[in-house]
Backbone as JSON Lines, residues from 0, in Angstrom:
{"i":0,"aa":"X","n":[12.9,17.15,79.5],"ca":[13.19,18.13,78.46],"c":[13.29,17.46,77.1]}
{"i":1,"aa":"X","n":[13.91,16.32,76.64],"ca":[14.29,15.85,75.57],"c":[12.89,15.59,75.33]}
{"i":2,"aa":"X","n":[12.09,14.6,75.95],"ca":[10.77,13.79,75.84],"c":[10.03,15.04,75.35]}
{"i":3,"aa":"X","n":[9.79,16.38,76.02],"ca":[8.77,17.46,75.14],"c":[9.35,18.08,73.91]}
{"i":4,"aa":"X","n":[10.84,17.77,73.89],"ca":[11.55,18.27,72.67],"c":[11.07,17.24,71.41]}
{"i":5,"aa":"X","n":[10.67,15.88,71.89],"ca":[10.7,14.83,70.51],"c":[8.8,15.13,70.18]}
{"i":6,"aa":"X","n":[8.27,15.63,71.19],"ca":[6.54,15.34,70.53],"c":[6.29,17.08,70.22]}
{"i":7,"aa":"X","n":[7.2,17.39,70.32],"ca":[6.51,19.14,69.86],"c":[6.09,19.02,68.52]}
{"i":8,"aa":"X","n":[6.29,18.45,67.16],"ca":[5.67,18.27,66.09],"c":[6.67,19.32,65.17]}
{"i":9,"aa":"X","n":[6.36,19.32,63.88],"ca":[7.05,20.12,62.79],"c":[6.31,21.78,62.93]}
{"i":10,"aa":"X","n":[7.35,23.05,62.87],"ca":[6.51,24.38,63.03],"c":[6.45,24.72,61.48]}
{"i":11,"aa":"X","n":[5.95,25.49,61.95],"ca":[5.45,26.49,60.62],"c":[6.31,26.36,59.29]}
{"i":12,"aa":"X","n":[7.6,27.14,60.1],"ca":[8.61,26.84,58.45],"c":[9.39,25.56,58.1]}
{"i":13,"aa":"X","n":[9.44,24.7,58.98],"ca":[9.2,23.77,58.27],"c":[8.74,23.23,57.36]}
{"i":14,"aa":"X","n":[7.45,23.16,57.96],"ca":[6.79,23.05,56.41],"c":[6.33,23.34,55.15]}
{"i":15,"aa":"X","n":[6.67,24.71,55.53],"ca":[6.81,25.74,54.16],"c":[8.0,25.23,53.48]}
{"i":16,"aa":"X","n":[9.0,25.13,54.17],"ca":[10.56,24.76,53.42],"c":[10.13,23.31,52.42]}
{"i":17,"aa":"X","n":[9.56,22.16,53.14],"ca":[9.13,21.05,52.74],"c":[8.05,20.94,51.45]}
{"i":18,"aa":"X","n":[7.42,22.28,51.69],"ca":[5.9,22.1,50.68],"c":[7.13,23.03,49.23]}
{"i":19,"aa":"X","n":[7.92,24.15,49.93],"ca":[8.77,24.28,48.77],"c":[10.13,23.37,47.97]}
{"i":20,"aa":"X","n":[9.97,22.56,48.67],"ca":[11.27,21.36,48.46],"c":[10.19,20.57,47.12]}
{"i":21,"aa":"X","n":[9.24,20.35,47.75],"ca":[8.44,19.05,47.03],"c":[7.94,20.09,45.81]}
{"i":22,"aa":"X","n":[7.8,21.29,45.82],"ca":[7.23,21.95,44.61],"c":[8.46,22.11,43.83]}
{"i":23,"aa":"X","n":[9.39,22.08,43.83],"ca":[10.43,22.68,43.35],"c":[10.97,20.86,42.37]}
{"i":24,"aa":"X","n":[10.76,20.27,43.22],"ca":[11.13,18.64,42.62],"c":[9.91,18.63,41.44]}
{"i":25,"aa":"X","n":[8.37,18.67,41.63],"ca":[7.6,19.03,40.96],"c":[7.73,19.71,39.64]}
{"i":26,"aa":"X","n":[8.4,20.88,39.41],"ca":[8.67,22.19,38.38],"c":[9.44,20.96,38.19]}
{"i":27,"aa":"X","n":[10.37,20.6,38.33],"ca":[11.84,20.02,37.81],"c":[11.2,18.58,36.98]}
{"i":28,"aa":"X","n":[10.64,17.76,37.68],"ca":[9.87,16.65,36.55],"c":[8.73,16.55,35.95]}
{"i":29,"aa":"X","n":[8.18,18.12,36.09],"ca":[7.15,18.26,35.0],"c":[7.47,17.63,33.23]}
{"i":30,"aa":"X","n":[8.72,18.13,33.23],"ca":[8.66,17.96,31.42],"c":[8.88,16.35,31.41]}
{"i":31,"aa":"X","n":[9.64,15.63,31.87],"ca":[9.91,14.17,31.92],"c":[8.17,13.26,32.14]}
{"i":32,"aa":"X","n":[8.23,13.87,32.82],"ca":[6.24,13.35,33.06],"c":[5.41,13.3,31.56]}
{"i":33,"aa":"X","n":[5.28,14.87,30.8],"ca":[4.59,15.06,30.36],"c":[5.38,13.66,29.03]}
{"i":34,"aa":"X","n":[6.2,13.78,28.96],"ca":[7.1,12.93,27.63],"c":[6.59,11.56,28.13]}
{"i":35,"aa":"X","n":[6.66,11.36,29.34],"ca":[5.98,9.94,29.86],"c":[4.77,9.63,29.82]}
{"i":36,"aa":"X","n":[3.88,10.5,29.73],"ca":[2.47,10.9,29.16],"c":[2.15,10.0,27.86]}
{"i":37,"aa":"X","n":[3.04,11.26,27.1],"ca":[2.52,11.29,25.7],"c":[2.94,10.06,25.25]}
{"i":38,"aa":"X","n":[4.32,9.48,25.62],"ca":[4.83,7.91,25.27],"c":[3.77,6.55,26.17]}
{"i":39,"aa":"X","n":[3.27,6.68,26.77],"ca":[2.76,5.84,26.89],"c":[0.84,5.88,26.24]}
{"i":40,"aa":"X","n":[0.52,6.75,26.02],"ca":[-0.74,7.04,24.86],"c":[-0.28,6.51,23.97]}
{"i":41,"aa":"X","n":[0.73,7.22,23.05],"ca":[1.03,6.6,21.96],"c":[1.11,4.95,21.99]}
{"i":42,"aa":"X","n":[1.66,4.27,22.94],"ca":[1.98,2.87,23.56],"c":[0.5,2.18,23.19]}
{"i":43,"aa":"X","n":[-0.22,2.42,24.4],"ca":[-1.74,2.17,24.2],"c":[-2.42,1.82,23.02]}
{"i":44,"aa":"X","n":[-2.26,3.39,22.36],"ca":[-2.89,3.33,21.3],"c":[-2.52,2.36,20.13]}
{"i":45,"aa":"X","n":[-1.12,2.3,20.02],"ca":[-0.71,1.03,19.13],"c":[-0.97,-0.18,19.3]}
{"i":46,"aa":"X","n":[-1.16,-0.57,21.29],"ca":[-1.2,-1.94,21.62],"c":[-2.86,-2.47,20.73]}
{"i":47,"aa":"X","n":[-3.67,-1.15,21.11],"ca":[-5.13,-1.25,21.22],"c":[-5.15,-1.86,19.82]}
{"i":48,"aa":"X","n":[-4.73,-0.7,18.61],"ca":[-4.53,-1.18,17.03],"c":[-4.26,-2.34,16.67]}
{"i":49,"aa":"X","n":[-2.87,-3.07,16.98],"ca":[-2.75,-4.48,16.84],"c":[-3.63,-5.35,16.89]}
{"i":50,"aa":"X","n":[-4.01,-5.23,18.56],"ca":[-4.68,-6.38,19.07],"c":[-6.37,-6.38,18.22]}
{"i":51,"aa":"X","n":[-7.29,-4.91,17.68],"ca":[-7.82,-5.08,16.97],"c":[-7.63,-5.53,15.5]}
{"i":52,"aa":"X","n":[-6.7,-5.37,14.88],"ca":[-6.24,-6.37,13.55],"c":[-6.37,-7.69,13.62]}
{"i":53,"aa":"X","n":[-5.38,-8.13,14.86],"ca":[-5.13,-9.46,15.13],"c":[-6.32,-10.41,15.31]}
{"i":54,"aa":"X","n":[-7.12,-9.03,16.07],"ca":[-8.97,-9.94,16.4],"c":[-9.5,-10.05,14.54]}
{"i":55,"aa":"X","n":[-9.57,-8.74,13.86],"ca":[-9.53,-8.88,12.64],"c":[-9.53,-10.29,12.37]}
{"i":56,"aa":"X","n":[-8.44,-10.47,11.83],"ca":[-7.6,-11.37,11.14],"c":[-8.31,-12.99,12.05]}
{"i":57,"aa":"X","n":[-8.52,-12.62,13.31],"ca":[-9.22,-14.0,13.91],"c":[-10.11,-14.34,13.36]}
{"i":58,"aa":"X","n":[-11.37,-13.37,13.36],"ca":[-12.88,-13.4,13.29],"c":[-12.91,-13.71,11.44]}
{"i":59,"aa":"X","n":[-12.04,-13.59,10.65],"ca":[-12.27,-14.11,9.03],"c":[-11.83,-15.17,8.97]}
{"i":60,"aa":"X","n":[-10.95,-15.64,9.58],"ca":[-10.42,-17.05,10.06],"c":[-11.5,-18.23,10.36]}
{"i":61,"aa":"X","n":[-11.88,-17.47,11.59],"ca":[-12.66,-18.58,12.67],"c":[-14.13,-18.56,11.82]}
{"i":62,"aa":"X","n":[-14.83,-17.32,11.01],"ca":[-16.04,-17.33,10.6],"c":[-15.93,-17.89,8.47]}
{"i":63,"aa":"X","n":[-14.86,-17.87,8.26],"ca":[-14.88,-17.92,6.74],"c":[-15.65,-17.11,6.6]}
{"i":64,"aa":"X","n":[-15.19,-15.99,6.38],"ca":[-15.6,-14.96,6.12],"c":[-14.71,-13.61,5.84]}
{"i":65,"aa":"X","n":[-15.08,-13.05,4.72],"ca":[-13.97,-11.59,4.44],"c":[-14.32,-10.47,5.88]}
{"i":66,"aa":"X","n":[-13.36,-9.7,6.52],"ca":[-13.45,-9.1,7.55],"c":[-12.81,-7.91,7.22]}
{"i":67,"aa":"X","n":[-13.6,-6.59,7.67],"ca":[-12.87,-5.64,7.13],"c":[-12.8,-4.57,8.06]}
{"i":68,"aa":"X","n":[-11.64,-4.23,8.36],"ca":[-11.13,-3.13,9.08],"c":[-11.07,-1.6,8.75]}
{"i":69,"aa":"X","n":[-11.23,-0.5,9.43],"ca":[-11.6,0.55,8.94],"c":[-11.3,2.02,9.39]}
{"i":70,"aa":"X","n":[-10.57,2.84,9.25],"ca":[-10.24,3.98,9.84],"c":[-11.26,4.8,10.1]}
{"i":71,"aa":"X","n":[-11.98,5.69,11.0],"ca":[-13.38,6.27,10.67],"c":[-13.06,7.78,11.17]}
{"i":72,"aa":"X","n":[-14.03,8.57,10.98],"ca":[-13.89,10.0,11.51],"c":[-14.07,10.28,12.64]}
{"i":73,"aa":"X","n":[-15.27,9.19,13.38],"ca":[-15.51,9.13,14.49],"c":[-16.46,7.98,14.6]}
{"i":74,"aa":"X","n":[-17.51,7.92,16.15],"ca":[-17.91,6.51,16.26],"c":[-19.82,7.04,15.79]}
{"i":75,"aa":"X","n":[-19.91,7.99,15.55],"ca":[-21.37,8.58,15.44],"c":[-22.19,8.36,14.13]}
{"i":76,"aa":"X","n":[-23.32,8.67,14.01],"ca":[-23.84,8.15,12.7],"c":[-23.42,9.36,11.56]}
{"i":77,"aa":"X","n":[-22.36,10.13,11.72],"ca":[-21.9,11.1,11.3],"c":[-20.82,10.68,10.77]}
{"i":78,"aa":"X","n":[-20.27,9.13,11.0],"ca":[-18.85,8.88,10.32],"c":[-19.09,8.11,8.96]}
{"i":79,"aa":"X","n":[-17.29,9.16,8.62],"ca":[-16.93,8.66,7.55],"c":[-15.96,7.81,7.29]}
{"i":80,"aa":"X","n":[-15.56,6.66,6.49],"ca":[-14.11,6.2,6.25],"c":[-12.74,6.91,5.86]}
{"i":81,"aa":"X","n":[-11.67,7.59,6.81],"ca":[-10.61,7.98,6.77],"c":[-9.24,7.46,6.64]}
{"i":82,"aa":"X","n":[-8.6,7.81,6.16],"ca":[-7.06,7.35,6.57],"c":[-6.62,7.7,7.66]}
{"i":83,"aa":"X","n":[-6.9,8.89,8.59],"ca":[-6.5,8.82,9.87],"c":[-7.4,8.37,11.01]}
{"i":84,"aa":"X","n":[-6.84,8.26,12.1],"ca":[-7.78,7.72,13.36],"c":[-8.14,8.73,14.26]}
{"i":85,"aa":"X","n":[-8.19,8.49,15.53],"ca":[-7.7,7.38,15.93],"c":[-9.29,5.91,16.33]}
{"i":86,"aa":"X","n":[-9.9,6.77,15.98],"ca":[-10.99,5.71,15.69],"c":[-11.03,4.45,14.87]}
{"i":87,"aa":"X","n":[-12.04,3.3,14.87],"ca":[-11.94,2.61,13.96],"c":[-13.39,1.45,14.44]}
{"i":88,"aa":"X","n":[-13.42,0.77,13.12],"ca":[-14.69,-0.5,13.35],"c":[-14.02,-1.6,12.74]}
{"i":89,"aa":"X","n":[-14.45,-2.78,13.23],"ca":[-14.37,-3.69,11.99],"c":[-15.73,-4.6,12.16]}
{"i":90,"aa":"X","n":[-15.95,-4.98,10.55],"ca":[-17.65,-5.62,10.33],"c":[-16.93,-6.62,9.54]}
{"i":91,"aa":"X","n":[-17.99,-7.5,9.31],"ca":[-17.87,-8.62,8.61],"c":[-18.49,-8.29,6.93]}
{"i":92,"aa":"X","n":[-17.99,-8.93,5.79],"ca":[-17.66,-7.65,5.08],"c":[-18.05,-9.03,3.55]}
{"i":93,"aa":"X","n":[-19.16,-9.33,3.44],"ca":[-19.97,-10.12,2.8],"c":[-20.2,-9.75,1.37]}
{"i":94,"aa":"X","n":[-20.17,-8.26,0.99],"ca":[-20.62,-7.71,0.07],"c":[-19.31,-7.02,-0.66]}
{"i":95,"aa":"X","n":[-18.26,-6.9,-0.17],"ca":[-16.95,-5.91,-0.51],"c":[-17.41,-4.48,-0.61]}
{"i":96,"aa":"X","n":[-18.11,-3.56,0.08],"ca":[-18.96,-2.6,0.04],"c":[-18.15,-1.54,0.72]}
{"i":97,"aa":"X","n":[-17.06,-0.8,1.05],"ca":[-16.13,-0.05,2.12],"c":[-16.67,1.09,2.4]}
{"i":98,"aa":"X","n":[-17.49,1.2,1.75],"ca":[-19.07,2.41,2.56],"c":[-20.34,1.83,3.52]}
{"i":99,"aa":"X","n":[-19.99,0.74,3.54],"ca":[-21.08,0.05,4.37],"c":[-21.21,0.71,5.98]}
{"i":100,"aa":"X","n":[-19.91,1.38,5.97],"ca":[-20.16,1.43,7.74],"c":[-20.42,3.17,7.91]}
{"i":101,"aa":"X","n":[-19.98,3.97,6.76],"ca":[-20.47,5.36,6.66],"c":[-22.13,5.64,7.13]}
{"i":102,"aa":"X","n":[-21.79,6.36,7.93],"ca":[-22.95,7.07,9.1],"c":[-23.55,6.12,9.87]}
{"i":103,"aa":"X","n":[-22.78,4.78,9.85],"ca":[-23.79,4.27,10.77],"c":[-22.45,3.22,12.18]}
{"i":104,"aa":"X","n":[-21.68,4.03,11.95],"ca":[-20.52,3.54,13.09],"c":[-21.25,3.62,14.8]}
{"i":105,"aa":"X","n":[-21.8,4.41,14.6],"ca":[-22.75,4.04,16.08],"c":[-23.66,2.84,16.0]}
{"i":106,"aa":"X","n":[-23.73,1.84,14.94],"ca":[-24.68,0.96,14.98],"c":[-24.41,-0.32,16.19]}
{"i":107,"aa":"X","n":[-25.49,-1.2,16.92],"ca":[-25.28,-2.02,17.4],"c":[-24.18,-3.1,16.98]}
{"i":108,"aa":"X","n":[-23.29,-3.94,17.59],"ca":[-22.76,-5.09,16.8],"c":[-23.94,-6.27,16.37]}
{"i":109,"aa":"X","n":[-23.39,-6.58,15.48],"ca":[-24.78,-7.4,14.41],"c":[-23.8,-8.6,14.11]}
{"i":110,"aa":"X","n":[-24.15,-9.94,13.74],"ca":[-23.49,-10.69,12.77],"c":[-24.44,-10.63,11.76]}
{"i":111,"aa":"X","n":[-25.71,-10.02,11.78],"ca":[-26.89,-10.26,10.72],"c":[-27.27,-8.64,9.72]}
{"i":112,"aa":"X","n":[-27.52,-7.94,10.89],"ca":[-28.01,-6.51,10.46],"c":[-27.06,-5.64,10.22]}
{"i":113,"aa":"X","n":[-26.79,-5.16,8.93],"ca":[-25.66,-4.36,8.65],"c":[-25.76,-2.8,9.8]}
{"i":114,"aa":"X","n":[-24.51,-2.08,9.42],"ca":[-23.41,-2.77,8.46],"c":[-22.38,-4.0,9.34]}
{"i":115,"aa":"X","n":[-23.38,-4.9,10.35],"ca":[-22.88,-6.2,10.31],"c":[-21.47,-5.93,11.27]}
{"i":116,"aa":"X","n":[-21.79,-4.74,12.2],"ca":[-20.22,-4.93,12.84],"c":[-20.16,-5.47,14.29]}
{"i":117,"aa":"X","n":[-18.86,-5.91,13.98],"ca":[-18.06,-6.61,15.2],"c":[-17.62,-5.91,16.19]}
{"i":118,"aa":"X","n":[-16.84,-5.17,16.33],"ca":[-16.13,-4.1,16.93],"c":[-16.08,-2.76,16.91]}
{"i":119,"aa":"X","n":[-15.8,-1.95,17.35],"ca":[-15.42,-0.62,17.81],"c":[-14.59,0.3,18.36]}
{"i":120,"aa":"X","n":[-13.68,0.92,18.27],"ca":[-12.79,1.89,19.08],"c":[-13.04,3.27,19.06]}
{"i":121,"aa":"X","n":[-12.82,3.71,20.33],"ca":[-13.68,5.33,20.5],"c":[-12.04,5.91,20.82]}
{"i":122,"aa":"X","n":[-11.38,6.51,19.71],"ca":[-9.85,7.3,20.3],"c":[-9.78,7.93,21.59]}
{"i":123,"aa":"X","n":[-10.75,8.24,22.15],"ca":[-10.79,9.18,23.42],"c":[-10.36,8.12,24.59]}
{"i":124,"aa":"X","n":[-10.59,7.01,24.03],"ca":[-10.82,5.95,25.77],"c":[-8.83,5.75,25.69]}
{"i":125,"aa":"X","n":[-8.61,6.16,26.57],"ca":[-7.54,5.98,26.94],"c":[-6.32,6.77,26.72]}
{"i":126,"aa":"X","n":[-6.37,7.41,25.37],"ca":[-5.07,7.47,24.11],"c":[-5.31,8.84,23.57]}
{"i":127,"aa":"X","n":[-6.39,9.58,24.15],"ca":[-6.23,10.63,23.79],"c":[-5.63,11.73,23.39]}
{"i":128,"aa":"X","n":[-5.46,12.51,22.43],"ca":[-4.19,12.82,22.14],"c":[-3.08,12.33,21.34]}
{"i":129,"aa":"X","n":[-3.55,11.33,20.83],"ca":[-3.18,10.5,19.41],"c":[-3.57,10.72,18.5]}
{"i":130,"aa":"X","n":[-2.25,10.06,17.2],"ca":[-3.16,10.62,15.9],"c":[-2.47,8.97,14.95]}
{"i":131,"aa":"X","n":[-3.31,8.38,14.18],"ca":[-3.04,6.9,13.4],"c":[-3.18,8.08,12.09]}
{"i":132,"aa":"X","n":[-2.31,7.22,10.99],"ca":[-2.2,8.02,9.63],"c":[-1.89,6.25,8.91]}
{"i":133,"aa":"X","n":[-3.49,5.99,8.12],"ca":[-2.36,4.52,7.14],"c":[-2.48,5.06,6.28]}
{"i":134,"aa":"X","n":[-1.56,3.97,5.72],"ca":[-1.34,4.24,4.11],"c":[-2.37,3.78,3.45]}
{"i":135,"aa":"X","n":[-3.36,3.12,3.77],"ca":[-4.97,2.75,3.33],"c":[-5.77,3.25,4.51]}
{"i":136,"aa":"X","n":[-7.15,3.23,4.18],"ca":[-8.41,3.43,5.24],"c":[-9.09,2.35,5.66]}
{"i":137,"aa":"X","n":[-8.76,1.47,4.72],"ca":[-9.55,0.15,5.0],"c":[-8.56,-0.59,4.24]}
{"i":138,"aa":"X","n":[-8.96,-1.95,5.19],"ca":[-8.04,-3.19,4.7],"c":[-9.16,-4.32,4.95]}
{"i":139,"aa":"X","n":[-8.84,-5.37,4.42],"ca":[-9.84,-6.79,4.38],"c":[-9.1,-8.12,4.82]}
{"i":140,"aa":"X","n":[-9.4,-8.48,5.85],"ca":[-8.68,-9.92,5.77],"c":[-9.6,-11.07,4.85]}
{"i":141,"aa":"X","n":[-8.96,-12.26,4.43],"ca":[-9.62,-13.01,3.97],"c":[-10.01,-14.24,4.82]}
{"i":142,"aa":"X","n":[-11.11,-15.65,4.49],"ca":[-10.57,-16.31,4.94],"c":[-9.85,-17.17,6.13]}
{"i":143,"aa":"X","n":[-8.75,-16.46,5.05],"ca":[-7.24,-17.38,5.37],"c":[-6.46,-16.96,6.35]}
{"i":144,"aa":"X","n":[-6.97,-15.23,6.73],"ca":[-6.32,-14.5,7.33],"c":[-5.23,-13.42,6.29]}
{"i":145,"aa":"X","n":[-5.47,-13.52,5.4],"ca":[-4.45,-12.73,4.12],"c":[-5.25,-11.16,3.93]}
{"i":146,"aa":"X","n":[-4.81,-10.51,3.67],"ca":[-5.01,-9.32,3.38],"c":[-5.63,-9.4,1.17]}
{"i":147,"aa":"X","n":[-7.16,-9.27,1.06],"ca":[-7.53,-8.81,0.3],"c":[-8.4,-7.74,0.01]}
{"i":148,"aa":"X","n":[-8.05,-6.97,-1.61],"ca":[-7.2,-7.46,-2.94],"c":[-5.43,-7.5,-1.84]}
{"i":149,"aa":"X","n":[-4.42,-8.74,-2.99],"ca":[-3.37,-8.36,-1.94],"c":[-2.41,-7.0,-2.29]}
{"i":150,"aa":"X","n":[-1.98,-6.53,-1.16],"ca":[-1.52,-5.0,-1.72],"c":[-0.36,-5.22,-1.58]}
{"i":151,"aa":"X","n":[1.07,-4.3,-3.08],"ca":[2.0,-4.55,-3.51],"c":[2.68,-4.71,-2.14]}
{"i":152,"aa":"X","n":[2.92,-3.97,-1.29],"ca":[3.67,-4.35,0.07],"c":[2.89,-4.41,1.39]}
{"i":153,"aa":"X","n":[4.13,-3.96,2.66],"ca":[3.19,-3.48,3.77],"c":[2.52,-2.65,3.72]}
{"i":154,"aa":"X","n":[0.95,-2.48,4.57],"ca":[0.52,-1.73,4.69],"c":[0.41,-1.4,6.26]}
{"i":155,"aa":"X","n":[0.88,-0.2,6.44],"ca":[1.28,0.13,7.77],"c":[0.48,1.58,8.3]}
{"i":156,"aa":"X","n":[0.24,1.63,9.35],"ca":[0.18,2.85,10.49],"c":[0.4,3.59,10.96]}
{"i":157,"aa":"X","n":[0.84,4.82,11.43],"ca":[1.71,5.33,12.22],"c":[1.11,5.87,13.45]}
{"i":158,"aa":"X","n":[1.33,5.33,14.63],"ca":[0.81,5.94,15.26],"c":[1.68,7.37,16.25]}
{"i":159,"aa":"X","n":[0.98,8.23,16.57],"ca":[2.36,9.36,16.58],"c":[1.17,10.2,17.93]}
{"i":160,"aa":"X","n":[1.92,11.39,18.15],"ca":[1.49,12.3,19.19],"c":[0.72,13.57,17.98]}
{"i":161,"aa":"X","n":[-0.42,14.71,17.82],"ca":[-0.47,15.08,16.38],"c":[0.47,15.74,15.73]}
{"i":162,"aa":"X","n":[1.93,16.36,16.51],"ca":[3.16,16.87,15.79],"c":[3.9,15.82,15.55]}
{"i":163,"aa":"X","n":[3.81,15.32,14.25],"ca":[5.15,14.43,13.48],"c":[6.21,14.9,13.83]}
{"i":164,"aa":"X","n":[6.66,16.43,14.1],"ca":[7.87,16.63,14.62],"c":[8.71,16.16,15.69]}
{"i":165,"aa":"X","n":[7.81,15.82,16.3],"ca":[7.92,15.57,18.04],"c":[8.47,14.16,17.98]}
{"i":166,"aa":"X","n":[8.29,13.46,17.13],"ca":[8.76,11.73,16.87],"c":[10.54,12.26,16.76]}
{"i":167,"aa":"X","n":[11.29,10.95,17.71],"ca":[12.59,11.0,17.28],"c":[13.06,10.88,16.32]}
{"i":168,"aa":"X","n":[12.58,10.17,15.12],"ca":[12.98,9.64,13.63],"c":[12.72,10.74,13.24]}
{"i":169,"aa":"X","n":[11.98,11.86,13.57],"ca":[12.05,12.89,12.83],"c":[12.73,14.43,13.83]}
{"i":170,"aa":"X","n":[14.06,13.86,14.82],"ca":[14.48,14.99,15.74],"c":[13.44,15.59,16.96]}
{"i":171,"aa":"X","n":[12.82,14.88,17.42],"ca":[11.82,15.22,18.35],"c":[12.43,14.38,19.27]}
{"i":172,"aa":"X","n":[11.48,14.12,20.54],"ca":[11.89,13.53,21.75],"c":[10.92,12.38,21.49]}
{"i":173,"aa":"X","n":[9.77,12.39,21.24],"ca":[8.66,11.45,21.54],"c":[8.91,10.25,20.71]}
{"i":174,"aa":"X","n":[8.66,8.93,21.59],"ca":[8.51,7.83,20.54],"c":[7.35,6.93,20.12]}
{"i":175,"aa":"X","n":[7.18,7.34,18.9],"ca":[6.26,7.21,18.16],"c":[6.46,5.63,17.55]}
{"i":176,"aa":"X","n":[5.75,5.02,17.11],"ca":[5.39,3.74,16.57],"c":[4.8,3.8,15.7]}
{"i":177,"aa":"X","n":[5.05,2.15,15.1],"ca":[4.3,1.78,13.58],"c":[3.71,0.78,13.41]}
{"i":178,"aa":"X","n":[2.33,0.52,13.11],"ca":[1.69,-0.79,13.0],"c":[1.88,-1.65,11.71]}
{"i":179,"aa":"X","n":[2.4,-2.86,11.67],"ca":[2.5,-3.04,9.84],"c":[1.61,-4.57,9.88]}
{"i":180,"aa":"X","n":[1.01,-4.21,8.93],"ca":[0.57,-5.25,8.47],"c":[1.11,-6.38,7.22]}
{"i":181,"aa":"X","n":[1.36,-7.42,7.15],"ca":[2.08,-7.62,5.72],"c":[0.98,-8.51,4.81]}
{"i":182,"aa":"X","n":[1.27,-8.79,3.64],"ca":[0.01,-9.4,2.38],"c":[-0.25,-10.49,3.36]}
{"i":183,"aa":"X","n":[0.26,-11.35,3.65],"ca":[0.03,-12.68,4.6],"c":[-0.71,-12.23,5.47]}
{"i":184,"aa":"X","n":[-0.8,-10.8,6.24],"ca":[-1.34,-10.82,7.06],"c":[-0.51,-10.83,8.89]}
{"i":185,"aa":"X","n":[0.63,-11.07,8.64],"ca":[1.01,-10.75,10.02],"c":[1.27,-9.58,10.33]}
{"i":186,"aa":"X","n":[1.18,-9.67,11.71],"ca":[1.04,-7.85,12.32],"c":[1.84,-7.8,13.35]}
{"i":187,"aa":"X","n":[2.24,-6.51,13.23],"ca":[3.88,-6.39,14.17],"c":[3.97,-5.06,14.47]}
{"i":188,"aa":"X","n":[3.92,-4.37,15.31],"ca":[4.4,-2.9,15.94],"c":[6.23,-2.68,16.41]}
{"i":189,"aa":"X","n":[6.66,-1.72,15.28],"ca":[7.99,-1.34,15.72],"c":[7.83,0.1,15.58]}
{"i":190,"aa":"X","n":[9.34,0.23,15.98],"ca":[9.51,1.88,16.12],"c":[9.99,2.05,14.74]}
{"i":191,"aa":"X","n":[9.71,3.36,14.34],"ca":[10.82,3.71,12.89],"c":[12.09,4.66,13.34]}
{"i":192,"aa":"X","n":[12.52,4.41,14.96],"ca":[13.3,5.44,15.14],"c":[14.46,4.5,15.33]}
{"i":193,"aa":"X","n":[14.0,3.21,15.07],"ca":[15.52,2.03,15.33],"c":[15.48,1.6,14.64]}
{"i":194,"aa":"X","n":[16.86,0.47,13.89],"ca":[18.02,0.07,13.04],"c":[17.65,-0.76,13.18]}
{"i":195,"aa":"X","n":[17.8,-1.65,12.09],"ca":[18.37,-3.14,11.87],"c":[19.87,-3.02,12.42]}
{"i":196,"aa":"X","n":[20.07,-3.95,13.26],"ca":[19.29,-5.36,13.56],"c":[18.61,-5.64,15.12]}
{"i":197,"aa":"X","n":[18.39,-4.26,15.31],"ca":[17.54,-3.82,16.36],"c":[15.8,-4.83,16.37]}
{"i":198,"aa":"X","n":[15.86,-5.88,16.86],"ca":[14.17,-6.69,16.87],"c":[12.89,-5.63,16.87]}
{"i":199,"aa":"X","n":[13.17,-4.31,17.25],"ca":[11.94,-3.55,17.21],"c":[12.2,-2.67,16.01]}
{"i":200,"aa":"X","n":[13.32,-2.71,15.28],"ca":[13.0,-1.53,13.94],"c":[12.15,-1.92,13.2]}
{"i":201,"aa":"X","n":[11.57,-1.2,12.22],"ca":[10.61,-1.39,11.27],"c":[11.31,-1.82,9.77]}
């Protein structure tokens, strides 16, 4: 009796009770998910930003050469240079020309054939659902790795979800980030929703 009692298997409402247990946990961490979502896009998308500056800032270094970074509308022969993203190129930047890469951001990478670019970011790959806002559209490393002409301060990023509201620094839940660049040229991602002497405030 026990032995046909242990292999009879789970009935019917069982597993209705179970498929409603697990849906019900479901409804309940939907919203925590979606915040885990959107915080880790935003994440991405800042890591992605940096680490293209930082290549920036390599490739004028390692080539003596001015290198110039660039906000775009998109990656098609349809783009323009923007202040927002989440797109972007950077070319090697011979001429000081910051229209050089207008309509032709779909071009092959070149070190020869303009507009001579190095890199590429397509906002969709990964981070979708992001929005970058700088305080310039284009920036230039030199060199040396310095940011030219040099500009009076930082020039920084924001990278955010597209409601600014939604950022905690501004009473929202989401945490949003900031890319800064400084005249020297070093580059650093903090939050603007933390304090000094917090290592990640801005």
């Amino acid at each position: 009796m026990d032995t046909a009692r242990k292999a009879r298997g789970v009935t019917l409402i069982e597993l209705l009770v179970g498929i409603s247990i697990l849906g019900l946990l479901m409804v309940m961490a939907a919203p925590g998910l979606s915040e885990w979502l959107a915080n880790t896009r935003v994440r991405n998308t800042a890591e992605a930003l940096s680490a293209s500056l930082q290549a920036a800032k390599g490739e004028a270094v390692a080539r003596n050469l001015r290198v110039r970074f660039q906000l775009t509308s998109s990656l098609g022969d349809d783009c323009v240079v923007n202040d927002s993203g989440p797109n972007w190129v950077v070319n090697i930047d011979p001429d000081a020309n910051p229209d050089a890469v207008e309509g032709a951001c779909d071009a092959a990478p070149s070190d020869t054939v303009a507009p001579r670019l190095l890199s590429s970011h397509d906002g969709r790959e990964g981070a979708a659902g992001t929005v970058i806002e700088g305080s310039v559209e284009t920036l230039v490393f030199n060199s040396l790795g310095r940011l030219t002409p040099v500009p009076a301060g930082d020039v920084s990023f924001e990278v955010r979800t597209p409601d600014d509201a939604e950022c905690v620094a501004n009473g929202g839940t989401r945490t949003c980030l900031r890319v800064v660049v400084s005249p020297v040229g070093q580059v650093r991602t903090c939050n603007p929703a933390l304090s000094a002497p917090n290592p990640g405030a801005c």
